């Protein structure tokens, strides 16, 4: 007689394991898909995809879109959309490039290398991005113009404002201190990368322990000790493994020689130095931590998700949804300017096509990461994972030799499938 109970029992045990670990099965599915994607491209590229060099490049290429995707989560959660993020990035980048190459040298006599040049340039970009974002939010919240129309108009306006600011020219080179935020020109080095890893691991374990203590003090059930230890091991493995990979990517010998020559020194023979954690990736981690805290621990975050869940009920409960819309779009504008810093610093100049199609990549990353277009649901870490999946797809296809048009076809197909899977997943959750 055939045993028909083994398969259901196995499925039930796996489900119980996930429940005890309190892991998001959808997030696990995304992580599994990303791992399979990386393994597949590594096989197709004869082991070139999962090298330390490519992982380093993949990480710095993901940052710009991932930062904006974090802000797009809040936009979509409140049942809005922002189609202007790529154009806003271009405008902020153009402003910062003109400030440090034209305005500061002529108006204040501050040239490249001055400690205030990069600070004032970035401050100007942040101011412009935040004000434009707030203006969009004001039109959406107070004038009741649909966000789709406002930001579609912004997409056309700000892309061409950026062109006029620079007369369509590439502006560069940029200040060396400014370039440190792009990735390859600014890393922490191996020692400080390990220091950051230890600090991050300590904070993660403290947050996990504090959450367990808080649950216990309020009488809520807590995970078994073995589940806590398993999660801790997964967290520590991810942090230290990532840093170990980045530290194993060595600075090319000729580049290292030039770095010593610039300091008037002679490089010791046989010296090898790893790049370590890029400053741009550190910025992304900081943005993710801050916005996660905002989403989970602050009144603003509760208001954002309450408004997205039911706007009418949120307004009746006393939430100023119009002002909230302005705040969310202003935050999106600030994050666009921050992404402009990373993107232009990575390229070492401002180019006319910077940020092109980023609005589609940002929305796709947020949606693939689990942000519901119907509003009220979304996570910051999911958006970052979505951005990583998008970048891995594009980088992998480029390494395999896939044409750019077909790459866009694949990305568009993945976006539609992600929305379909998300819709089916949420319907099943609702049915249960």
Short mmCIF file of C-alpha atoms in Angstrom, two decimals:
data_model
loop_
_atom_site.label_atom_id
_atom_site.label_comp_id
_atom_site.label_asym_id
_atom_site.label_seq_id
_atom_site.Cartn_x
_atom_site.Cartn_y
_atom_site.Cartn_z
CA UNK A 1 0.00 0.00 0.00
CA UNK A 2 1.35 3.44 -0.95
CA UNK A 3 2.05 5.91 1.84
CA UNK A 4 0.12 9.09 0.95
CA UNK A 5 0.86 10.99 4.16
CA UNK A 6 4.60 11.60 3.75
CA UNK A 7 4.31 14.55 1.35
CA UNK A 8 1.68 16.46 3.36
CA UNK A 9 3.65 15.78 6.55
CA UNK A 10 6.82 17.14 4.99
CA UNK A 11 5.03 20.25 3.76
CA UNK A 12 3.44 20.74 7.17
CA UNK A 13 6.81 20.39 8.92
CA UNK A 14 8.38 22.97 6.59
CA UNK A 15 5.49 25.36 7.22
CA UNK A 16 5.79 24.89 10.98
CA UNK A 17 9.54 25.55 10.75
CA UNK A 18 8.95 28.85 8.93
CA UNK A 19 6.27 29.79 11.44
CA UNK A 20 8.58 29.20 14.38
CA UNK A 21 11.36 31.18 12.72
CA UNK A 22 8.78 33.87 11.84
CA UNK A 23 10.25 34.23 8.37
CA UNK A 24 8.38 35.91 5.53
CA UNK A 25 7.81 33.12 3.01
CA UNK A 26 7.46 35.61 0.17
CA UNK A 27 10.79 37.21 1.07
CA UNK A 28 12.37 33.78 1.28
CA UNK A 29 11.03 33.00 -2.17
CA UNK A 30 12.57 36.19 -3.54
CA UNK A 31 15.89 35.44 -1.87
CA UNK A 32 15.78 31.91 -3.29
CA UNK A 33 15.03 33.27 -6.76
CA UNK A 34 17.96 35.68 -6.47
CA UNK A 35 20.33 32.89 -5.44
CA UNK A 36 19.18 30.68 -8.31
CA UNK A 37 19.55 33.63 -10.68
CA UNK A 38 23.14 34.21 -9.55
CA UNK A 39 24.02 30.52 -9.80
CA UNK A 40 22.50 30.31 -13.27
CA UNK A 41 24.43 33.33 -14.58
CA UNK A 42 27.60 32.03 -12.94
CA UNK A 43 27.27 28.77 -14.87
CA UNK A 44 26.52 30.62 -18.12
CA UNK A 45 29.56 32.91 -17.69
CA UNK A 46 32.01 30.15 -16.73
CA UNK A 47 32.26 31.31 -13.13
CA UNK A 48 32.70 35.05 -13.82
CA UNK A 49 29.41 36.24 -12.30
CA UNK A 50 30.08 35.26 -8.67
CA UNK A 51 33.63 36.59 -8.53
CA UNK A 52 34.47 39.20 -5.85
CA UNK A 53 35.02 41.78 -8.58
CA UNK A 54 31.57 41.32 -10.11
CA UNK A 55 29.83 41.19 -6.73
CA UNK A 56 31.58 44.45 -5.82
CA UNK A 57 30.44 46.05 -9.09
CA UNK A 58 26.94 44.64 -8.69
CA UNK A 59 26.65 46.18 -5.24
CA UNK A 60 27.69 49.69 -6.29
CA UNK A 61 25.52 49.54 -9.43
CA UNK A 62 22.47 48.66 -7.34
CA UNK A 63 22.79 51.49 -4.83
CA UNK A 64 21.32 54.38 -6.83
CA UNK A 65 18.12 52.56 -7.82
CA UNK A 66 17.82 50.89 -4.40
CA UNK A 67 17.91 54.23 -2.54
CA UNK A 68 15.07 55.59 -4.68
CA UNK A 69 13.18 52.30 -4.39
CA UNK A 70 13.14 52.76 -0.61
CA UNK A 71 11.35 56.08 -1.06
CA UNK A 72 9.06 54.64 -3.73
CA UNK A 73 7.79 52.15 -1.13
CA UNK A 74 6.27 55.02 0.87
CA UNK A 75 4.89 56.62 -2.31
CA UNK A 76 3.15 53.44 -3.47
CA UNK A 77 2.01 52.51 0.05
CA UNK A 78 0.05 55.79 0.13
CA UNK A 79 -1.59 54.76 -3.18
CA UNK A 80 0.41 57.18 -5.31
CA UNK A 81 3.11 56.82 -7.95
CA UNK A 82 6.14 58.88 -8.96
CA UNK A 83 7.20 58.76 -12.60
CA UNK A 84 9.63 61.67 -12.27
CA UNK A 85 12.37 60.12 -10.11
CA UNK A 86 14.85 59.61 -12.97
CA UNK A 87 14.33 63.17 -14.22
CA UNK A 88 14.58 64.55 -10.69
CA UNK A 89 17.84 62.65 -10.24
CA UNK A 90 19.12 64.26 -13.44
CA UNK A 91 18.15 67.78 -12.30
CA UNK A 92 19.76 67.32 -8.88
CA UNK A 93 22.89 65.92 -10.52
CA UNK A 94 23.05 68.86 -12.93
CA UNK A 95 22.68 71.37 -10.08
CA UNK A 96 25.45 69.73 -8.04
CA UNK A 97 27.75 69.50 -11.05
CA UNK A 98 27.26 73.17 -11.96
CA UNK A 99 27.67 74.30 -8.35
CA UNK A 100 31.05 72.62 -7.90
CA UNK A 101 32.44 73.34 -11.37
CA UNK A 102 31.01 76.79 -12.16
CA UNK A 103 29.29 78.60 -9.28
CA UNK A 104 31.60 77.95 -6.33
CA UNK A 105 34.90 78.63 -8.17
CA UNK A 106 33.64 81.93 -9.63
CA UNK A 107 31.39 83.20 -6.83
CA UNK A 108 33.30 82.09 -3.72
CA UNK A 109 36.67 81.05 -5.09
CA UNK A 110 36.21 77.50 -3.82
CA UNK A 111 37.93 75.11 -6.20
CA UNK A 112 38.31 71.35 -6.29
CA UNK A 113 39.79 69.85 -3.16
CA UNK A 114 38.40 72.54 -0.84
CA UNK A 115 36.68 70.88 2.15
CA UNK A 116 33.50 72.91 1.60
CA UNK A 117 33.10 72.24 -2.12
CA UNK A 118 31.52 68.82 -1.90
CA UNK A 119 29.42 69.81 1.13
CA UNK A 120 27.90 72.87 -0.54
CA UNK A 121 27.40 70.98 -3.80
CA UNK A 122 25.55 68.16 -2.08
CA UNK A 123 23.53 70.59 0.05
CA UNK A 124 22.36 72.38 -3.10
CA UNK A 125 21.28 69.10 -4.68
CA UNK A 126 19.43 67.98 -1.55
CA UNK A 127 17.64 71.34 -1.34
CA UNK A 128 16.56 71.28 -4.98
CA UNK A 129 15.43 67.64 -4.85
CA UNK A 130 13.46 68.10 -1.63
CA UNK A 131 11.75 71.30 -2.82
CA UNK A 132 10.73 69.75 -6.15
CA UNK A 133 9.44 66.65 -4.38
CA UNK A 134 7.46 68.80 -1.92
CA UNK A 135 6.03 70.79 -4.85
CA UNK A 136 4.84 67.57 -6.46
CA UNK A 137 3.31 66.49 -3.15
CA UNK A 138 1.56 69.85 -2.76
CA UNK A 139 -0.07 69.50 -6.17
CA UNK A 140 -1.15 65.94 -5.40
CA UNK A 141 -2.29 66.53 -1.83
CA UNK A 142 -3.73 70.06 -1.88
CA UNK A 143 -4.74 70.55 -5.52
CA UNK A 144 -5.99 66.94 -5.85
CA UNK A 145 -4.22 66.42 -9.18
CA UNK A 146 -3.56 62.68 -9.68
CA UNK A 147 0.02 61.72 -8.86
CA UNK A 148 0.32 59.95 -12.20
CA UNK A 149 -0.30 63.23 -14.08
CA UNK A 150 1.81 65.40 -11.77
CA UNK A 151 4.85 63.17 -11.95
CA UNK A 152 4.41 62.43 -15.65
CA UNK A 153 4.57 66.18 -16.19
CA UNK A 154 7.55 66.30 -13.83
CA UNK A 155 9.23 63.60 -15.88
CA UNK A 156 9.04 65.81 -18.97
CA UNK A 157 9.81 69.09 -17.21
CA UNK A 158 12.77 68.18 -15.00
CA UNK A 159 14.55 66.02 -17.56
CA UNK A 160 14.71 69.04 -19.84
CA UNK A 161 15.48 71.48 -17.04
CA UNK A 162 18.58 69.36 -16.40
CA UNK A 163 19.46 69.67 -20.10
CA UNK A 164 19.14 73.46 -20.05
CA UNK A 165 21.17 73.80 -16.85
CA UNK A 166 24.16 72.18 -18.57
CA UNK A 167 23.31 73.09 -22.19
CA UNK A 168 23.23 69.38 -22.85
CA UNK A 169 26.93 68.98 -22.09
CA UNK A 170 28.70 66.44 -19.94
CA UNK A 171 30.04 68.23 -16.85
CA UNK A 172 33.21 66.85 -15.37
CA UNK A 173 35.52 65.97 -13.84
CA UNK A 174 33.97 66.47 -10.42
CA UNK A 175 35.54 67.17 -7.03
CA UNK A 176 37.65 64.26 -5.72
CA UNK A 177 35.95 64.35 -2.32
CA UNK A 178 32.56 64.20 -4.05
CA UNK A 179 33.69 61.17 -6.09
CA UNK A 180 34.24 59.17 -2.91
CA UNK A 181 30.48 58.60 -2.70
CA UNK A 182 30.37 56.73 -6.01
CA UNK A 183 31.83 53.40 -4.95
CA UNK A 184 35.05 52.53 -6.74
CA UNK A 185 36.71 55.82 -5.73
CA UNK A 186 35.56 55.62 -2.13
CA UNK A 187 35.79 52.50 0.01
CA UNK A 188 36.44 51.87 3.70
CA UNK A 189 39.33 49.46 3.19
CA UNK A 190 39.52 46.01 4.71
CA UNK A 191 40.13 46.99 8.35
CA UNK A 192 37.32 49.50 8.66
CA UNK A 193 35.02 47.18 6.73
CA UNK A 194 35.49 44.52 9.40
CA UNK A 195 34.89 47.17 12.08
CA UNK A 196 31.60 48.11 10.40
CA UNK A 197 30.69 44.41 10.13
CA UNK A 198 31.25 43.87 13.84
CA UNK A 199 29.21 46.96 14.73
CA UNK A 200 26.40 45.94 12.36
CA UNK A 201 26.37 42.40 13.76
CA UNK A 202 26.23 43.73 17.31
CA UNK A 203 23.37 46.10 16.53
CA UNK A 204 21.45 43.36 14.69
CA UNK A 205 21.80 40.93 17.59
CA UNK A 206 20.84 43.64 20.08
CA UNK A 207 17.73 44.50 18.03
CA UNK A 208 16.79 40.81 17.90
CA UNK A 209 17.29 40.37 21.65
CA UNK A 210 15.44 43.60 22.44
CA UNK A 211 12.47 42.55 20.31
CA UNK A 212 12.32 39.19 22.12
CA UNK A 213 12.50 40.89 25.52
CA UNK A 214 9.77 43.36 24.55
CA UNK A 215 7.46 40.54 23.44
CA UNK A 216 8.07 38.59 26.62
CA UNK A 217 7.47 41.63 28.84
CA UNK A 218 4.07 42.20 27.22
CA UNK A 219 3.04 38.55 27.43
CA UNK A 220 3.32 37.80 23.71
CA UNK A 221 4.64 34.40 22.57
CA UNK A 222 8.32 34.31 21.65
CA UNK A 223 10.29 32.11 19.30
CA UNK A 224 12.05 29.03 20.70
CA UNK A 225 15.68 29.56 21.66
CA UNK A 226 16.88 27.35 18.81
CA UNK A 227 14.95 29.53 16.36
CA UNK A 228 16.59 32.67 17.75
CA UNK A 229 20.02 31.06 17.46
CA UNK A 230 19.30 29.99 13.87
CA UNK A 231 18.24 33.50 12.91
CA UNK A 232 21.31 34.95 14.62
CA UNK A 233 23.55 32.58 12.67
CA UNK A 234 21.85 33.58 9.40
CA UNK A 235 22.29 37.28 10.18
CA UNK A 236 25.95 36.94 11.19
CA UNK A 237 26.71 34.72 8.20
CA UNK A 238 25.17 37.24 5.79
CA UNK A 239 27.03 40.23 7.26
CA UNK A 240 30.47 38.69 7.62
CA UNK A 241 30.19 36.74 4.37
CA UNK A 242 29.37 39.88 2.40
CA UNK A 243 32.27 41.82 3.91
CA UNK A 244 34.66 38.90 3.34
CA UNK A 245 33.76 38.85 -0.36
CA UNK A 246 34.24 42.62 -0.75
CA UNK A 247 37.56 42.51 1.10
CA UNK A 248 38.81 39.76 -1.19
CA UNK A 249 38.54 42.04 -4.23
CA UNK A 250 42.04 43.48 -4.52
CA UNK A 251 42.96 46.91 -5.87
CA UNK A 252 44.84 46.45 -9.18
CA UNK A 253 48.59 46.82 -8.77
CA UNK A 254 48.95 49.75 -11.17
CA UNK A 255 46.12 51.66 -9.48
CA UNK A 256 47.70 51.01 -6.10
CA UNK A 257 51.04 52.30 -7.36
CA UNK A 258 49.39 55.54 -8.51
CA UNK A 259 47.77 55.95 -5.10
CA UNK A 260 51.20 55.70 -3.43
CA UNK A 261 52.75 58.04 -6.01
CA UNK A 262 50.04 60.64 -5.32
CA UNK A 263 51.14 60.63 -1.67
CA UNK A 264 54.81 60.84 -2.63
CA UNK A 265 55.53 57.30 -1.41
CA UNK A 266 56.84 54.12 -2.94
CA UNK A 267 54.61 51.07 -2.84
CA UNK A 268 56.16 48.12 -0.98
CA UNK A 269 56.87 45.20 -3.26
CA UNK A 270 54.22 42.47 -3.19
CA UNK A 271 51.69 44.60 -1.31
CA UNK A 272 48.04 43.60 -1.78
CA UNK A 273 45.15 45.79 -0.57
CA UNK A 274 41.45 44.98 -0.75
CA UNK A 275 38.79 47.55 -1.61
CA UNK A 276 36.45 46.70 1.24
CA UNK A 277 32.96 48.15 1.74
CA UNK A 278 32.07 50.97 -0.68
CA UNK A 279 30.88 54.18 0.97
CA UNK A 280 27.86 54.20 -1.37
CA UNK A 281 26.76 50.79 -0.04
CA UNK A 282 27.19 52.10 3.50
CA UNK A 283 24.90 55.00 2.57
CA UNK A 284 22.28 52.54 1.28
CA UNK A 285 22.48 50.54 4.52
CA UNK A 286 22.01 53.73 6.53
CA UNK A 287 19.00 54.75 4.42
CA UNK A 288 17.47 51.29 4.81
CA UNK A 289 17.92 51.31 8.60
CA UNK A 290 16.54 54.83 9.03
CA UNK A 291 13.49 54.28 6.80
CA UNK A 292 12.76 50.91 8.41
CA UNK A 293 12.75 52.61 11.81
CA UNK A 294 10.50 55.34 10.40
CA UNK A 295 8.11 52.76 8.99
CA UNK A 296 7.90 50.62 12.12
CA UNK A 297 8.62 52.85 15.10
CA UNK A 298 7.43 56.39 14.33
CA UNK A 299 4.12 58.19 14.07
CA UNK A 300 4.93 59.21 10.49
CA UNK A 301 5.34 55.58 9.49
CA UNK A 302 2.07 54.56 11.14
CA UNK A 303 0.28 57.41 9.39
CA UNK A 304 1.75 56.42 6.01
CA UNK A 305 0.56 52.81 6.26
CA UNK A 306 -2.79 53.80 7.78
CA UNK A 307 -3.41 56.21 4.92
CA UNK A 308 -2.47 53.59 2.37
CA UNK A 309 -4.69 50.99 4.01
CA UNK A 310 -7.78 53.22 4.09
CA UNK A 311 -7.39 56.92 3.16
CA UNK A 312 -10.92 57.88 4.17
CA UNK A 313 -10.67 56.24 7.58
CA UNK A 314 -7.23 57.81 8.11
CA UNK A 315 -8.58 61.29 7.38
CA UNK A 316 -11.60 60.77 9.62
CA UNK A 317 -9.28 59.67 12.43
CA UNK A 318 -7.51 63.03 12.33
CA UNK A 319 -4.54 62.35 10.03
CA UNK A 320 -3.71 65.30 7.78
CA UNK A 321 -3.41 63.19 4.65
CA UNK A 322 -2.68 66.21 2.43
CA UNK A 323 0.31 67.31 4.49
CA UNK A 324 1.40 63.68 4.73
CA UNK A 325 1.44 63.49 0.93
CA UNK A 326 3.73 66.53 0.80
CA UNK A 327 6.09 64.92 3.33
CA UNK A 328 6.25 61.62 1.45
CA UNK A 329 6.98 63.27 -1.90
CA UNK A 330 9.54 65.61 -0.28
CA UNK A 331 11.29 62.54 1.14
CA UNK A 332 11.23 60.97 -2.32
CA UNK A 333 12.82 64.13 -3.75
CA UNK A 334 15.57 64.07 -1.12
CA UNK A 335 16.33 60.42 -1.89
CA UNK A 336 16.47 61.22 -5.61
CA UNK A 337 19.10 63.86 -4.86
CA UNK A 338 21.03 61.37 -2.71
CA UNK A 339 20.88 58.88 -5.57
CA UNK A 340 22.15 61.62 -7.88
CA UNK A 341 25.22 61.98 -5.66
CA UNK A 342 25.92 58.26 -5.89
CA UNK A 343 25.20 57.99 -9.63
CA UNK A 344 27.22 61.02 -10.76
CA UNK A 345 30.09 60.19 -8.41
CA UNK A 346 30.24 56.65 -9.79
CA UNK A 347 30.39 58.01 -13.35
CA UNK A 348 32.81 60.79 -12.25
CA UNK A 349 30.71 63.34 -14.17
CA UNK A 350 27.21 64.55 -14.92
CA UNK A 351 25.96 63.27 -18.25
CA UNK A 352 22.82 64.29 -20.08
CA UNK A 353 21.34 60.79 -19.98
CA UNK A 354 21.95 60.09 -16.29
CA UNK A 355 18.93 58.49 -14.63
CA UNK A 356 17.28 57.55 -17.93
CA UNK A 357 14.59 54.88 -17.36
CA UNK A 358 15.40 54.84 -13.63
CA UNK A 359 11.74 55.58 -12.87
CA UNK A 360 10.78 52.23 -14.37
CA UNK A 361 13.57 50.37 -12.57
CA UNK A 362 12.64 51.98 -9.24
CA UNK A 363 8.94 51.14 -9.53
CA UNK A 364 9.80 47.62 -10.68
CA UNK A 365 12.16 47.12 -7.72
CA UNK A 366 9.52 48.24 -5.23
CA UNK A 367 6.81 46.04 -6.78
CA UNK A 368 9.07 43.00 -7.14
CA UNK A 369 10.01 43.56 -3.50
CA UNK A 370 6.41 43.10 -2.41
CA UNK A 371 4.99 46.63 -2.34
CA UNK A 372 1.31 46.38 -3.25
CA UNK A 373 0.12 48.81 -5.92
CA UNK A 374 -3.23 48.90 -4.11
CA UNK A 375 -1.44 50.56 -1.18
CA UNK A 376 -0.94 49.83 2.50
CA UNK A 377 1.71 47.09 2.14
CA UNK A 378 5.45 47.29 1.52
CA UNK A 379 8.88 46.84 3.10
CA UNK A 380 12.19 48.63 2.70
CA UNK A 381 14.30 45.46 2.67
CA UNK A 382 11.98 43.97 0.05
CA UNK A 383 12.53 46.97 -2.24
CA UNK A 384 16.32 46.67 -1.87
CA UNK A 385 16.15 42.96 -2.70
CA UNK A 386 13.97 43.82 -5.69
CA UNK A 387 16.56 46.34 -6.89
CA UNK A 388 19.29 43.74 -6.45
CA UNK A 389 17.32 41.21 -8.50
CA UNK A 390 16.78 43.79 -11.25
CA UNK A 391 20.47 44.71 -11.37
CA UNK A 392 21.55 41.07 -11.29
CA UNK A 393 19.25 40.35 -14.23
CA UNK A 394 20.66 43.20 -16.30
CA UNK A 395 24.29 42.59 -15.37
CA UNK A 396 24.00 38.87 -15.96
CA UNK A 397 22.36 39.28 -19.35
CA UNK A 398 25.01 41.83 -20.34
CA UNK A 399 27.78 39.40 -19.38
CA UNK A 400 26.11 36.60 -21.33
CA UNK A 401 25.88 38.89 -24.38
CA UNK A 402 22.14 39.56 -24.51
CA UNK A 403 21.21 42.65 -26.54
CA UNK A 404 19.93 45.70 -24.65
CA UNK A 405 16.43 45.61 -26.25
CA UNK A 406 15.94 42.00 -25.19
CA UNK A 407 17.17 42.87 -21.69
CA UNK A 408 14.30 45.37 -21.40
CA UNK A 409 11.88 42.74 -22.69
CA UNK A 410 12.99 40.35 -19.94
CA UNK A 411 12.81 43.03 -17.23
CA UNK A 412 9.30 44.02 -18.34
CA UNK A 413 8.18 40.40 -18.33
CA UNK A 414 9.62 39.84 -14.85
CA UNK A 415 7.77 42.93 -13.59
CA UNK A 416 4.41 41.69 -14.87
CA UNK A 417 5.03 38.20 -13.47
CA UNK A 418 6.01 39.68 -10.11
CA UNK A 419 2.72 41.60 -9.91
CA UNK A 420 0.80 38.47 -10.93
CA UNK A 421 2.54 36.34 -8.30
CA UNK A 422 1.97 39.04 -5.67
CA UNK A 423 -1.73 39.23 -6.56
CA UNK A 424 -2.17 35.45 -6.32
CA UNK A 425 -0.18 35.35 -3.06
CA UNK A 426 -2.32 38.02 -1.40
CA UNK A 427 -5.55 36.42 -2.58
CA UNK A 428 -4.49 33.15 -0.97
CA UNK A 429 -3.62 34.93 2.25
CA UNK A 430 -7.01 36.61 2.18
CA UNK A 431 -8.72 33.26 1.57
CA UNK A 432 -7.03 31.80 4.64
#
